[in-house]
Every structure is written in C-alpha cells, then in structure tokens.
Amino acid sequence: MDERVRAGAARSELLRRFPSVDEALKRPAVRALASRATPELLVEFVRATLEAWRERARAADVDANEFARKLDADAWIADVVLRVDRERRAGLVRVVNATGVVLHTGLGRAPLHGEAAERMSTAARSYVTLEIDRETGERGQRDERVGRLVARLLGCEAAIAVNNNAAAVVLALSAFARGKETVLSRGELVEIGGSFRMPDVMAAAGTTLREVGTTNRTRLADYRAAVGPATALLLKVHTSNYRVRGFVEDTSPSELAELAREAGLSSFYDVGSGHVDAPNARSLDMLGDEPDVRLALESGVDVVSFSGDKLFGGPQSGLLVGRRGPIERLRKSPLYRAMRLDKVTLAGLERTLELLLEGRGDELPTRAMLCADPMRLADDAAQLARSLNTLRGFTAEPVASTSQPGSGSAPDVFLPTTAVRVRHAALAPNALARALRLGEPPVFARVHEDGLLLDPRTLLEGDAERLLAAFRALVP
Ligand SMILES: *Cc1c(COP(=O)(O)O)cnc(C)c1O
C-alpha cells in the first residue's frame, strides 16, 4: 500500500476510536465534575475538547500509535478539567495585591473604607432616597448632598459627580466649548492610560483643539495670542503620568484664570488624581508636586475636575468642583444625564466624603497605605519572611525596596518600603508569579531579576493570612 494511503487509513481508524459526547459524559471522571459545572457547561466543554482532539488527530504529522494510547487512557479528560477550572477562575474575584502599587488600575484602584462599602451594599439591596425630598415627598436632585459635602470639604461653591474623570472632562469640554475652540498647551497634550488622549477627547466632545507653546515651554503670551473670536475655553491638564524636567516653563492656573476672565472665556483645570488635604488627617506631601485640589480652586479657574478613585480614595467617579454658575451649566448639559452616578456609587462617595469631613481621612485605605510607617512595614516584612521560610522549597528575606502611588499619580515618587524577596527551589520568578496569580486566593506580586517581591504596604487587613494560604497551597 502507498505510504499516504496507509497514513490516511491510520487516521480514520484513530477518529473511530473517539468516544461520542454522550459516552464521554458517562465517564466517572467527567461525571465527578458535575459539582463544579452546570450540565450545559459540561456538555459544551466535553464537545469542545473532543473537537480540539479530533483536530489534532487529523494533523498530518500525528503519531497514530501514540495518539491511540492517549485516547484509550481517556487523557482528554484532563483538558475538560482545565476548561472547568478556567471557567471557575473567570470573572471578578478578590485578590491579594502584594505589588506595592497602591492605586493599581489593573486591580481596581482605591479599595474603599469598610463603612463606605457597607453603605454601597445596603443601597444596592434596597430602595433609597435617591431623588426624593423627605420633607415634601417631591422629586429631588440625586447628587445634591454629595455636592454639599464636596463644597464643605474643598471650600468651593458647588460640585457635581459623574462616572469617572474622563467623563468629567468630556462633559466640561462639551458644555463650555462645543462648536468652538479650546486652547491647550502642547506640553499638556497627554494620553492617560490607553484610549484617553486629549486631542481625541476634544474631537469627541465637539471642540476644536488650539495648541499653543511647545512641549517644554508655554507662556501666558502664547495663550493670549491664541485667543480669538472662536475661542471659548482655556484648558489646563495635569500631566499625571509623566514629567518634563530641565528647561521648562509653565503657565500657572491663576494666570490662565485671569486671562479667561479678561477675555470673557471659561477656564477648566483637570488635576487628575484628586490630592486633597483633609481635616485632622496626615498630609500627603510625600507626593511632591501632585496638584492639590483646593489650591487648584484657589487659582480662580471656573471648574476643577478629578478622579474619585485615585488619591481621593473613593469609588470610581469623576468630580467637577468650582463656582455655582459654571457648575449649573454642566448640570444642564444633555451629556450629564448620560454620565450621572448610580445609587450604589453615590452611597459610597457620600460616606467617603463624610469620613474625610469627620477627620477620619487617615482611615481611608489608600491614605493609610501611602502614609504607612516604614518601621511597621519592616516588621511586617520580617514576619512574612519568617512564615514563608517554614514552607518547603521557599526561601524568603526582607529587602529594602520602593512602593509607588500608581494610576499615573506622582509617577516619579518612590516610597521607601521593606519588601520580602521570595525564591523557589524549582520555579523561576516568572513561573512562581504565574502560579500565584492562578492560585487560591490569587496573589499579584512584582517580579524582580532574582526573585519575587512581596510589598506589605498594599496588604489589607487579613491579606497576610490569605497570602500565606496561597503559598501553602503551592507546596505539594
Ligand atoms: C486619571 C486621569 C484622567 C482619567 O480619569 P478616570 O477617572 O480614570 O476616568 C483624566 N485626566 C487626568 C489628568 C488623569 O490623571
């Protein structure tokens, strides 16, 4: 017989050895998966697995004998188990953040204060006074209270809240400058993570970008020269995630605010991360030149915007704060209706603001992590290293390292910390990091040249125990 004909016959014979989906589902090892996947999913996974194996059986270079042995041993069941496991790991699950990046965008930025989370949970499960006046029983304004709390905290006239700071910027650009020109320094044409690029955002908001100055120097005279009949808005954007150093000149927000007033224009300052000083709370001055929201307001610009879930320490939201007239203009924009907060977020934001006003700002997890005492971090690291050293195959030692604020806040600020460097006898740092990400509970850590770094700064209450449990689960 011809070689090709023989190979074809061997493959046909191989395909005949496959169990049907019904037969496959009756295998005890498959039936045992019933507690971990719905019957529909199990059928889907078995069918997809057998299909993938048939595909491999048809490949020209398949070793028919070897493949037949695997089929007879039901080796495909391991792939069904993998699919079941992957499905169980999917979705939003709690993780341990041992990266030392406080506002880790990939891990959900600011973790909330327990009391804020409590309010959110109650609001989610019940009816709430979202848009109703309890005195009159009539329709009210949903973010009226948040507006008053923000005004009290920051000493401004009014405030409104939307879904995130990106939405806040779009709302302001659209309300103040749709169909007209917005003036922005070439040094502030920023991209904030992925798809938020200033020129594109302006186009989407329907305003024409008028660039002035250069990357490193933009003077007041540049703005003044750009103002014409089509100008509506002077914009300032904090370059959150990078810094220009050296021969640099910037125009201050107060100079811009004054020019806007002179020329009858609006002025708007996107400060990004929402650094605020709160009564009775430790200052965040370790963050260097990260703009302070209250100082930004004092510059006299009409409206300042910032994220609620960066340094501010609340749920994902964008706050627009400033003078009453301009804020009312934002509220009347048709876009506001599309960007307003839901009851759950509002509940969390309200409680976060109350905590800041009550002088309990230091209790907000992000602020507590940023201000963590280096001595306490060293103690935590030493204790963690001791526990990890008791696990077979692992060696751990405290090492001096740095943590970062994250989320593009203060990109050149490195906070001194003590991390734990972990090595495993058989696993390279990258493999260990992957095993921990896929482990139970999932742990995220920083891979360093010669080990895995665990930073105690970003561990929340109970996380040290969770982390040890995850390591223990790796020991055979
Ligand atoms: C982070 C940031 C944004 C986007 O804020 P989100 O809350 O992520 O939507 C916009 N502008 C600046 C300057 C920022 O730092």
Short mmCIF file of C-alpha atoms and ligand atoms in Angstrom, two decimals:
data_model
loop_
_atom_site.label_atom_id
_atom_site.label_comp_id
_atom_site.label_asym_id
_atom_site.label_seq_id
_atom_site.Cartn_x
_atom_site.Cartn_y
_atom_site.Cartn_z
CA MET A 1 0.00 0.00 0.00
CA ASP A 2 1.09 3.55 -0.76
CA GLU A 3 2.51 5.41 2.28
CA ARG A 4 -0.07 8.23 2.05
CA VAL A 5 -3.00 5.83 1.79
CA ARG A 6 -1.72 3.95 4.84
CA ALA A 7 -1.41 7.16 6.89
CA GLY A 8 -4.95 8.15 5.85
CA ALA A 9 -6.31 4.78 6.95
CA ALA A 10 -4.50 5.09 10.30
CA ARG A 11 -6.09 8.50 10.85
CA SER A 12 -9.60 7.20 10.00
CA GLU A 13 -9.05 4.36 12.42
CA LEU A 14 -7.95 6.92 15.04
CA LEU A 15 -11.07 9.04 14.53
CA ARG A 16 -13.24 5.95 15.02
CA ARG A 17 -11.73 5.40 18.47
CA PHE A 18 -13.11 8.72 19.79
CA PRO A 19 -15.99 8.38 22.26
CA SER A 20 -19.24 10.14 21.37
CA VAL A 21 -20.18 13.15 23.52
CA ASP A 22 -22.81 11.00 25.28
CA GLU A 23 -20.27 8.27 26.02
CA ALA A 24 -17.74 10.85 27.18
CA LEU A 25 -20.23 12.35 29.63
CA LYS A 26 -20.70 8.93 31.23
CA ARG A 27 -17.02 8.54 32.17
CA PRO A 28 -16.77 8.60 36.01
CA ALA A 29 -14.06 11.30 35.94
CA VAL A 30 -16.35 13.52 33.86
CA ARG A 31 -19.41 12.75 35.99
CA ALA A 32 -17.33 13.80 39.02
CA LEU A 33 -17.17 17.32 37.56
CA ALA A 34 -20.94 17.74 37.95
CA SER A 35 -20.47 19.54 41.30
CA ARG A 36 -18.23 22.15 39.66
CA ALA A 37 -20.05 22.96 36.40
CA THR A 38 -23.66 23.08 35.22
CA PRO A 39 -24.76 20.16 32.94
CA GLU A 40 -24.96 22.57 29.97
CA LEU A 41 -21.42 23.83 30.51
CA LEU A 42 -20.10 20.29 30.93
CA VAL A 43 -21.61 19.26 27.58
CA GLU A 44 -20.09 22.37 25.99
CA PHE A 45 -16.63 21.71 27.46
CA VAL A 46 -16.66 17.98 26.53
CA ARG A 47 -17.78 18.74 22.98
CA ALA A 48 -15.15 21.49 22.53
CA THR A 49 -12.39 19.29 24.00
CA LEU A 50 -13.20 16.29 21.78
CA GLU A 51 -13.39 18.60 18.76
CA ALA A 52 -9.93 20.01 19.57
CA TRP A 53 -8.54 16.47 19.96
CA ARG A 54 -10.10 15.39 16.62
CA GLU A 55 -8.43 18.37 15.00
CA ARG A 56 -5.08 17.15 16.36
CA ALA A 57 -5.80 13.56 15.22
CA ARG A 58 -6.30 14.83 11.66
CA ALA A 59 -2.94 16.64 11.60
CA ALA A 60 -0.50 15.20 9.04
CA ASP A 61 2.33 14.67 11.49
CA VAL A 62 0.35 12.86 14.19
CA ASP A 63 1.89 9.71 15.64
CA ALA A 64 -1.15 7.42 15.35
CA ASN A 65 0.07 4.80 17.86
CA GLU A 66 0.96 7.34 20.49
CA PHE A 67 -2.33 9.18 19.97
CA ALA A 68 -4.35 5.97 20.21
CA ARG A 69 -2.69 5.15 23.53
CA LYS A 70 -3.70 8.57 24.92
CA LEU A 71 -7.25 8.17 23.65
CA ASP A 72 -7.60 4.75 25.23
CA ALA A 73 -6.37 6.21 28.52
CA ASP A 74 -9.03 9.00 28.28
CA ALA A 75 -6.26 11.61 28.51
CA TRP A 76 -8.65 14.20 27.02
CA ILE A 77 -10.45 14.37 30.39
CA ALA A 78 -7.56 16.45 31.80
CA ASP A 79 -8.40 19.11 29.17
CA VAL A 80 -12.06 19.11 30.24
CA VAL A 81 -10.91 19.65 33.84
CA LEU A 82 -8.75 22.59 32.66
CA ARG A 83 -11.76 24.16 30.95
CA VAL A 84 -13.86 23.74 34.11
CA ASP A 85 -11.09 25.29 36.24
CA ARG A 86 -10.63 28.22 33.86
CA GLU A 87 -14.37 28.94 33.95
CA ARG A 88 -14.36 28.88 37.75
CA ARG A 89 -11.47 31.35 37.86
CA ALA A 90 -13.12 33.76 35.40
CA GLY A 91 -14.79 36.97 36.46
CA LEU A 92 -14.19 39.46 39.23
CA VAL A 93 -12.57 37.72 42.20
CA ARG A 94 -10.88 39.05 45.29
CA VAL A 95 -7.09 39.14 45.00
CA VAL A 96 -4.17 39.98 47.26
CA ASN A 97 -2.23 42.99 45.99
CA ALA A 98 1.38 42.49 47.06
CA THR A 99 2.78 44.69 44.26
CA GLY A 100 3.22 47.77 46.42
CA VAL A 101 1.36 49.80 43.77
CA VAL A 102 -1.31 51.48 45.90
CA LEU A 103 -3.66 52.63 43.11
CA HIS A 104 -3.23 49.62 40.82
CA THR A 105 -5.50 50.24 37.82
CA GLY A 106 -5.46 46.55 36.86
CA LEU A 107 -6.57 45.60 40.37
CA GLY A 108 -9.32 48.21 40.68
CA ARG A 109 -7.56 51.32 42.06
CA ALA A 110 -8.71 52.52 45.53
CA PRO A 111 -10.07 49.87 47.90
CA LEU A 112 -12.85 51.54 49.92
CA HIS A 113 -13.29 52.14 53.62
CA GLY A 114 -15.45 49.42 55.19
CA GLU A 115 -18.17 51.93 56.11
CA ALA A 116 -18.36 53.20 52.52
CA ALA A 117 -18.57 49.62 51.24
CA GLU A 118 -21.28 48.90 53.83
CA ARG A 119 -23.38 51.83 52.57
CA MET A 120 -22.94 50.65 48.99
CA SER A 121 -24.08 47.17 49.87
CA THR A 122 -27.21 48.50 51.62
CA ALA A 123 -28.02 50.86 48.76
CA ALA A 124 -27.63 48.03 46.25
CA ARG A 125 -30.08 45.78 48.10
CA SER A 126 -32.77 48.29 48.99
CA TYR A 127 -34.78 51.35 48.00
CA VAL A 128 -33.02 54.60 48.88
CA THR A 129 -33.73 58.35 48.95
CA LEU A 130 -32.03 58.77 45.59
CA GLU A 131 -34.08 61.57 44.06
CA ILE A 132 -36.67 62.41 46.64
CA ASP A 133 -37.15 65.12 49.22
CA ARG A 134 -38.25 63.53 52.51
CA GLU A 135 -39.95 66.75 53.72
CA THR A 136 -42.16 67.28 50.70
CA GLY A 137 -42.11 63.86 49.10
CA GLU A 138 -41.29 65.59 45.86
CA ARG A 139 -38.63 64.86 43.26
CA GLY A 140 -35.13 66.00 44.29
CA GLN A 141 -31.60 66.16 42.91
CA ARG A 142 -29.58 62.91 43.20
CA ASP A 143 -26.14 64.39 43.87
CA GLU A 144 -27.28 67.37 45.91
CA ARG A 145 -25.79 66.02 49.13
CA VAL A 146 -22.53 64.93 47.52
CA GLY A 147 -22.31 68.45 46.08
CA ARG A 148 -22.76 70.00 49.51
CA LEU A 149 -20.22 67.66 51.14
CA VAL A 150 -17.62 68.35 48.45
CA ALA A 151 -18.24 72.09 48.76
CA ARG A 152 -17.73 71.86 52.53
CA LEU A 153 -14.52 69.82 52.17
CA LEU A 154 -12.96 71.96 49.47
CA GLY A 155 -14.43 75.37 50.22
CA CYS A 156 -15.95 75.76 46.74
CA GLU A 157 -19.45 76.94 45.80
CA ALA A 158 -20.76 73.85 44.03
CA ALA A 159 -19.90 70.39 42.72
CA ILE A 160 -21.35 67.58 40.65
CA ALA A 161 -20.26 64.00 40.20
CA VAL A 162 -20.16 61.75 37.13
CA ASN A 163 -18.94 58.23 36.38
CA ASN A 164 -15.22 58.97 36.12
CA ASN A 165 -12.82 61.80 35.45
CA ALA A 166 -12.73 61.01 31.73
CA ALA A 167 -16.48 61.68 31.64
CA ALA A 168 -15.98 64.85 33.70
CA VAL A 169 -13.51 66.18 31.10
CA VAL A 170 -15.80 65.34 28.18
CA LEU A 171 -18.74 66.98 29.97
CA ALA A 172 -16.80 70.18 30.67
CA LEU A 173 -15.36 70.42 27.14
CA SER A 174 -18.79 69.87 25.62
CA ALA A 175 -20.68 72.25 27.92
CA PHE A 176 -18.12 75.07 27.71
CA ALA A 177 -16.73 74.77 24.19
CA ARG A 178 -18.84 72.61 21.83
CA GLY A 179 -18.57 74.09 18.32
CA LYS A 180 -15.84 76.48 19.45
CA GLU A 181 -12.11 76.41 20.22
CA THR A 182 -10.31 75.15 23.32
CA VAL A 183 -6.78 76.38 23.96
CA LEU A 184 -4.30 73.87 25.41
CA SER A 185 -0.52 73.86 25.83
CA ARG A 186 1.48 71.41 23.67
CA GLY A 187 3.11 70.36 26.95
CA GLU A 188 -0.28 69.08 28.18
CA LEU A 189 -1.49 67.04 25.19
CA VAL A 190 -1.47 63.95 27.38
CA GLU A 191 -2.51 60.36 26.99
CA ILE A 192 -3.91 58.90 30.22
CA GLY A 193 -3.82 55.09 30.02
CA GLY A 194 -4.98 53.55 26.76
CA SER A 195 -7.62 55.41 24.83
CA PHE A 196 -7.87 58.70 26.73
CA ARG A 197 -5.84 61.05 24.51
CA MET A 198 -6.52 64.74 24.84
CA PRO A 199 -6.78 65.58 21.10
CA ASP A 200 -9.20 62.66 20.55
CA VAL A 201 -11.25 63.54 23.64
CA MET A 202 -11.61 67.10 22.34
CA ALA A 203 -12.76 65.87 18.95
CA ALA A 204 -15.30 63.57 20.63
CA ALA A 205 -16.59 66.47 22.75
CA GLY A 206 -17.04 68.57 19.61
CA THR A 207 -14.50 71.28 20.40
CA THR A 208 -11.57 72.31 18.21
CA LEU A 209 -8.12 71.97 19.74
CA ARG A 210 -6.00 75.09 19.51
CA GLU A 211 -2.45 74.05 20.51
CA VAL A 212 -0.13 76.69 21.91
CA GLY A 213 3.51 76.82 23.04
CA THR A 214 5.92 73.91 22.92
CA THR A 215 6.40 70.62 24.75
CA ASN A 216 8.62 72.17 27.41
CA ARG A 217 7.68 75.85 27.48
CA THR A 218 4.33 77.59 27.17
CA ARG A 219 3.96 81.20 28.32
CA LEU A 220 0.92 83.31 29.09
CA ALA A 221 1.66 85.32 25.94
CA ASP A 222 1.17 82.13 23.88
CA TYR A 223 -2.34 81.73 25.27
CA ARG A 224 -3.10 85.41 24.83
CA ALA A 225 -2.03 85.32 21.16
CA ALA A 226 -4.27 82.29 20.52
CA VAL A 227 -7.45 83.87 21.86
CA GLY A 228 -9.79 84.96 19.09
CA PRO A 229 -13.50 85.17 18.24
CA ALA A 230 -13.81 81.33 18.06
CA THR A 231 -12.21 80.73 21.48
CA ALA A 232 -14.47 79.51 24.28
CA LEU A 233 -12.26 77.73 26.81
CA LEU A 234 -8.78 77.84 28.34
CA LEU A 235 -7.87 74.33 29.46
CA LYS A 236 -5.17 73.11 31.79
CA VAL A 237 -4.43 69.38 32.14
CA HIS A 238 -2.13 67.91 34.77
CA THR A 239 0.49 65.71 33.08
CA SER A 240 -0.32 62.93 35.54
CA ASN A 241 1.79 60.07 34.26
CA TYR A 242 4.98 61.85 33.17
CA ARG A 243 7.13 64.87 33.98
CA VAL A 244 9.16 67.18 31.75
CA ARG A 245 12.37 68.16 33.53
CA GLY A 246 15.01 70.75 32.74
CA PHE A 247 14.40 73.81 30.55
CA VAL A 248 10.72 74.07 31.41
CA GLU A 249 8.28 76.94 31.72
CA ASP A 250 4.64 76.59 32.53
CA THR A 251 1.72 78.99 32.79
CA SER A 252 0.10 78.87 36.21
CA PRO A 253 -3.62 78.15 36.59
CA SER A 254 -4.12 81.58 38.21
CA GLU A 255 -2.62 83.32 35.16
CA LEU A 256 -4.95 81.30 32.92
CA ALA A 257 -7.96 82.06 35.12
CA GLU A 258 -7.19 85.76 34.97
CA LEU A 259 -6.77 85.75 31.20
CA ALA A 260 -10.07 83.86 30.86
CA ARG A 261 -11.87 86.44 32.99
CA GLU A 262 -10.34 89.34 31.00
CA ALA A 263 -11.35 87.76 27.70
CA GLY A 264 -14.78 86.55 28.82
CA LEU A 265 -13.86 82.84 28.41
CA SER A 266 -14.40 79.76 30.54
CA SER A 267 -11.46 78.12 32.34
CA PHE A 268 -11.14 74.47 33.34
CA TYR A 269 -8.35 72.54 35.09
CA ASP A 270 -8.18 68.73 35.05
CA VAL A 271 -5.93 67.91 38.03
CA GLY A 272 -6.27 64.15 37.60
CA SER A 273 -5.76 62.28 40.81
CA GLY A 274 -7.64 64.28 43.45
CA HIS A 275 -4.99 65.03 46.04
CA VAL A 276 -6.81 66.77 48.92
CA ASP A 277 -5.79 67.75 52.40
CA ALA A 278 -8.43 66.67 54.88
CA PRO A 279 -9.07 67.94 58.42
CA ASN A 280 -7.14 66.06 61.09
CA ALA A 281 -5.55 63.75 58.51
CA ARG A 282 -1.87 63.35 57.75
CA SER A 283 -0.68 65.34 54.75
CA LEU A 284 0.18 63.55 51.52
CA ASP A 285 3.15 65.82 50.86
CA MET A 286 5.33 62.80 50.07
CA LEU A 287 3.59 63.01 46.68
CA GLY A 288 5.69 66.01 45.70
CA ASP A 289 4.19 68.28 43.04
CA GLU A 290 0.92 66.36 42.63
CA PRO A 291 -1.57 69.27 42.42
CA ASP A 292 -3.78 69.90 45.43
CA VAL A 293 -7.47 70.32 44.52
CA ARG A 294 -8.01 73.18 46.97
CA LEU A 295 -5.02 75.11 45.60
CA ALA A 296 -6.28 74.49 42.06
CA LEU A 297 -9.61 76.03 43.07
CA GLU A 298 -7.92 78.98 44.77
CA SER A 299 -6.25 79.80 41.45
CA GLY A 300 -9.65 81.08 40.37
CA VAL A 301 -10.40 78.73 37.44
CA ASP A 302 -14.14 78.18 36.90
CA VAL A 303 -14.11 74.41 37.31
CA VAL A 304 -11.61 71.79 38.51
CA SER A 305 -12.07 68.05 37.84
CA PHE A 306 -10.50 64.94 39.40
CA SER A 307 -11.00 61.19 39.83
CA GLY A 308 -12.84 59.88 42.88
CA ASP A 309 -10.94 56.57 42.91
CA LYS A 310 -7.33 57.72 42.72
CA LEU A 311 -5.72 59.60 45.64
CA PHE A 312 -9.17 60.70 46.81
CA GLY A 313 -9.77 57.13 47.96
CA GLY A 314 -13.44 56.68 46.97
CA PRO A 315 -15.40 54.66 44.43
CA GLN A 316 -14.92 55.16 40.67
CA SER A 317 -16.28 58.61 39.88
CA GLY A 318 -15.31 61.98 38.48
CA LEU A 319 -15.86 65.17 40.46
CA LEU A 320 -16.38 68.61 38.97
CA VAL A 321 -15.98 71.39 41.51
CA GLY A 322 -15.98 75.18 41.31
CA ARG A 323 -18.21 78.22 41.00
CA ARG A 324 -22.00 77.85 41.05
CA GLY A 325 -22.74 79.34 37.61
CA PRO A 326 -20.36 77.13 35.61
CA ILE A 327 -21.31 74.00 37.61
CA GLU A 328 -25.01 74.67 36.84
CA ARG A 329 -24.10 74.92 33.16
CA LEU A 330 -22.57 71.44 33.39
CA ARG A 331 -25.68 70.08 35.10
CA LYS A 332 -27.89 71.39 32.28
CA SER A 333 -25.83 69.65 29.58
CA PRO A 334 -27.67 66.73 27.96
CA LEU A 335 -24.49 64.69 28.46
CA TYR A 336 -24.77 64.96 32.25
CA ARG A 337 -27.86 62.71 32.20
CA ALA A 338 -25.80 60.05 30.39
CA MET A 339 -22.90 60.28 32.85
CA ARG A 340 -24.56 60.68 36.25
CA LEU A 341 -23.75 58.32 39.13
CA ASP A 342 -25.91 55.37 40.18
CA LYS A 343 -27.24 54.99 43.74
CA VAL A 344 -24.55 52.49 44.76
CA THR A 345 -21.61 54.69 43.81
CA LEU A 346 -23.31 57.76 45.27
CA ALA A 347 -23.73 55.95 48.59
CA GLY A 348 -20.01 55.06 48.70
CA LEU A 349 -18.90 58.53 47.63
CA GLU A 350 -21.12 60.17 50.27
CA ARG A 351 -19.65 58.04 53.06
CA THR A 352 -16.08 58.62 51.83
CA LEU A 353 -16.70 62.38 51.90
CA GLU A 354 -18.27 62.19 55.35
CA LEU A 355 -15.25 60.28 56.67
CA LEU A 356 -12.91 62.91 55.25
CA LEU A 357 -15.01 65.68 56.83
CA GLU A 358 -15.27 63.85 60.18
CA GLY A 359 -11.48 63.92 60.49
CA ARG A 360 -11.19 60.18 59.78
CA GLY A 361 -9.35 60.56 56.46
CA ASP A 362 -6.37 58.55 57.76
CA GLU A 363 -8.66 55.52 57.91
CA LEU A 364 -9.22 55.52 54.14
CA PRO A 365 -7.18 52.52 52.91
CA THR A 366 -5.32 54.44 50.17
CA ARG A 367 -4.27 57.22 52.53
CA ALA A 368 -3.28 54.70 55.21
CA MET A 369 -1.12 52.79 52.69
CA LEU A 370 0.56 55.94 51.36
CA CYS A 371 1.35 57.08 54.93
CA ALA A 372 2.33 53.63 56.25
CA ASP A 373 5.11 53.78 58.85
CA PRO A 374 8.38 52.37 57.38
CA MET A 375 9.16 50.67 60.72
CA ARG A 376 5.82 48.86 60.67
CA LEU A 377 6.41 47.79 57.05
CA ALA A 378 9.83 46.40 58.07
CA ASP A 379 8.23 44.44 60.92
CA ASP A 380 5.50 43.09 58.63
CA ALA A 381 8.10 42.06 56.05
CA ALA A 382 10.23 40.29 58.69
CA GLN A 383 7.23 38.36 59.98
CA LEU A 384 6.10 37.41 56.48
CA ALA A 385 9.63 36.22 55.59
CA ARG A 386 9.76 34.06 58.74
CA SER A 387 6.44 32.38 57.84
CA LEU A 388 7.43 31.80 54.21
CA ASN A 389 10.76 30.26 55.25
CA THR A 390 8.88 27.47 57.02
CA LEU A 391 7.42 26.31 53.68
CA ARG A 392 9.30 23.58 51.84
CA GLY A 393 11.09 24.82 48.70
CA PHE A 394 10.83 28.52 49.55
CA THR A 395 13.45 30.95 50.80
CA ALA A 396 12.46 34.47 51.79
CA GLU A 397 14.26 37.53 53.12
CA PRO A 398 13.35 41.17 53.77
CA VAL A 399 14.96 43.61 51.30
CA ALA A 400 14.87 47.41 51.00
CA SER A 401 12.63 48.41 48.11
CA THR A 402 10.17 51.07 46.96
CA SER A 403 6.38 51.26 46.52
CA GLN A 404 4.52 53.50 44.08
CA PRO A 405 1.30 55.54 44.30
CA GLY A 406 0.22 54.19 40.88
CA SER A 407 -2.57 55.06 38.42
CA GLY A 408 -0.40 57.76 36.90
CA SER A 409 -0.33 59.69 40.18
CA ALA A 410 3.07 61.13 41.11
CA PRO A 411 4.97 58.96 38.56
CA ASP A 412 8.41 59.89 39.90
CA VAL A 413 7.59 59.33 43.57
CA PHE A 414 9.03 56.14 45.11
CA LEU A 415 8.09 55.46 48.71
CA PRO A 416 10.69 53.57 50.76
CA THR A 417 9.44 50.18 51.90
CA THR A 418 10.71 46.79 53.02
CA ALA A 419 9.63 44.00 50.68
CA VAL A 420 10.06 40.25 51.02
CA ARG A 421 12.13 38.63 48.29
CA VAL A 422 10.93 35.08 47.71
CA ARG A 423 12.65 32.39 45.72
CA HIS A 424 11.55 28.84 44.99
CA ALA A 425 13.92 25.91 44.56
CA ALA A 426 12.35 24.74 41.29
CA LEU A 427 10.29 27.66 39.95
CA ALA A 428 11.79 30.71 38.21
CA PRO A 429 10.37 34.06 39.48
CA ASN A 430 8.07 34.40 36.44
CA ALA A 431 6.70 30.88 36.87
CA LEU A 432 6.15 31.49 40.59
CA ALA A 433 4.33 34.76 39.81
CA ARG A 434 2.05 32.93 37.36
CA ALA A 435 1.32 30.11 39.82
CA LEU A 436 0.36 32.72 42.44
CA ARG A 437 -1.90 34.63 40.03
CA LEU A 438 -3.73 31.40 39.22
CA GLY A 439 -3.70 30.24 42.85
CA GLU A 440 -6.29 30.39 45.59
CA PRO A 441 -6.64 33.18 46.57
CA PRO A 442 -4.89 34.88 43.61
CA VAL A 443 -1.80 36.88 44.61
CA PHE A 444 -0.22 39.61 42.49
CA ALA A 445 3.42 40.42 43.16
CA ARG A 446 6.34 42.14 41.47
CA VAL A 447 8.87 40.04 39.54
CA HIS A 448 12.41 41.20 40.16
CA GLU A 449 15.53 39.88 38.40
CA ASP A 450 16.33 37.30 41.03
CA GLY A 451 13.10 36.72 42.90
CA LEU A 452 9.54 37.68 43.56
CA LEU A 453 8.97 40.82 45.64
CA LEU A 454 6.05 40.99 48.09
CA ASP A 455 5.40 44.50 49.40
CA PRO A 456 3.49 44.61 52.71
CA ARG A 457 2.39 48.22 52.01
CA THR A 458 -0.57 47.18 49.86
CA LEU A 459 -1.76 44.29 52.03
CA LEU A 460 -5.22 44.91 53.51
CA GLU A 461 -6.48 43.51 56.80
CA GLY A 462 -6.34 39.70 56.64
CA ASP A 463 -4.26 39.71 53.43
CA ALA A 464 -1.09 38.41 55.13
CA GLU A 465 -3.01 35.25 56.13
CA ARG A 466 -4.55 34.98 52.65
CA LEU A 467 -1.11 35.32 51.10
CA LEU A 468 0.34 32.57 53.30
CA ALA A 469 -2.60 30.32 52.45
CA ALA A 470 -1.91 30.89 48.75
CA PHE A 471 1.77 29.93 49.23
CA ARG A 472 0.86 26.91 51.33
CA ALA A 473 -1.44 25.70 48.54
CA LEU A 474 1.62 25.67 46.21
CA VAL A 475 3.56 23.28 48.45
CA PRO A 476 2.87 19.71 47.31
C1 LIG B 1 -6.60 59.67 35.53
C2 LIG B 1 -6.82 60.92 34.77
C3 LIG B 1 -7.93 61.06 33.93
C4 LIG B 1 -8.93 59.97 33.75
O1 LIG B 1 -9.60 59.75 34.95
P1 LIG B 1 -10.51 58.44 35.14
O2 LIG B 1 -11.10 58.63 36.49
O3 LIG B 1 -9.60 57.28 35.01
O4 LIG B 1 -11.54 58.46 34.06
C5 LIG B 1 -8.08 62.25 33.25
N1 LIG B 1 -7.19 63.24 33.38
C6 LIG B 1 -6.11 63.14 34.18
C7 LIG B 1 -5.14 64.29 34.25
C8 LIG B 1 -5.88 61.97 34.90
O5 LIG B 1 -4.81 61.86 35.70
#
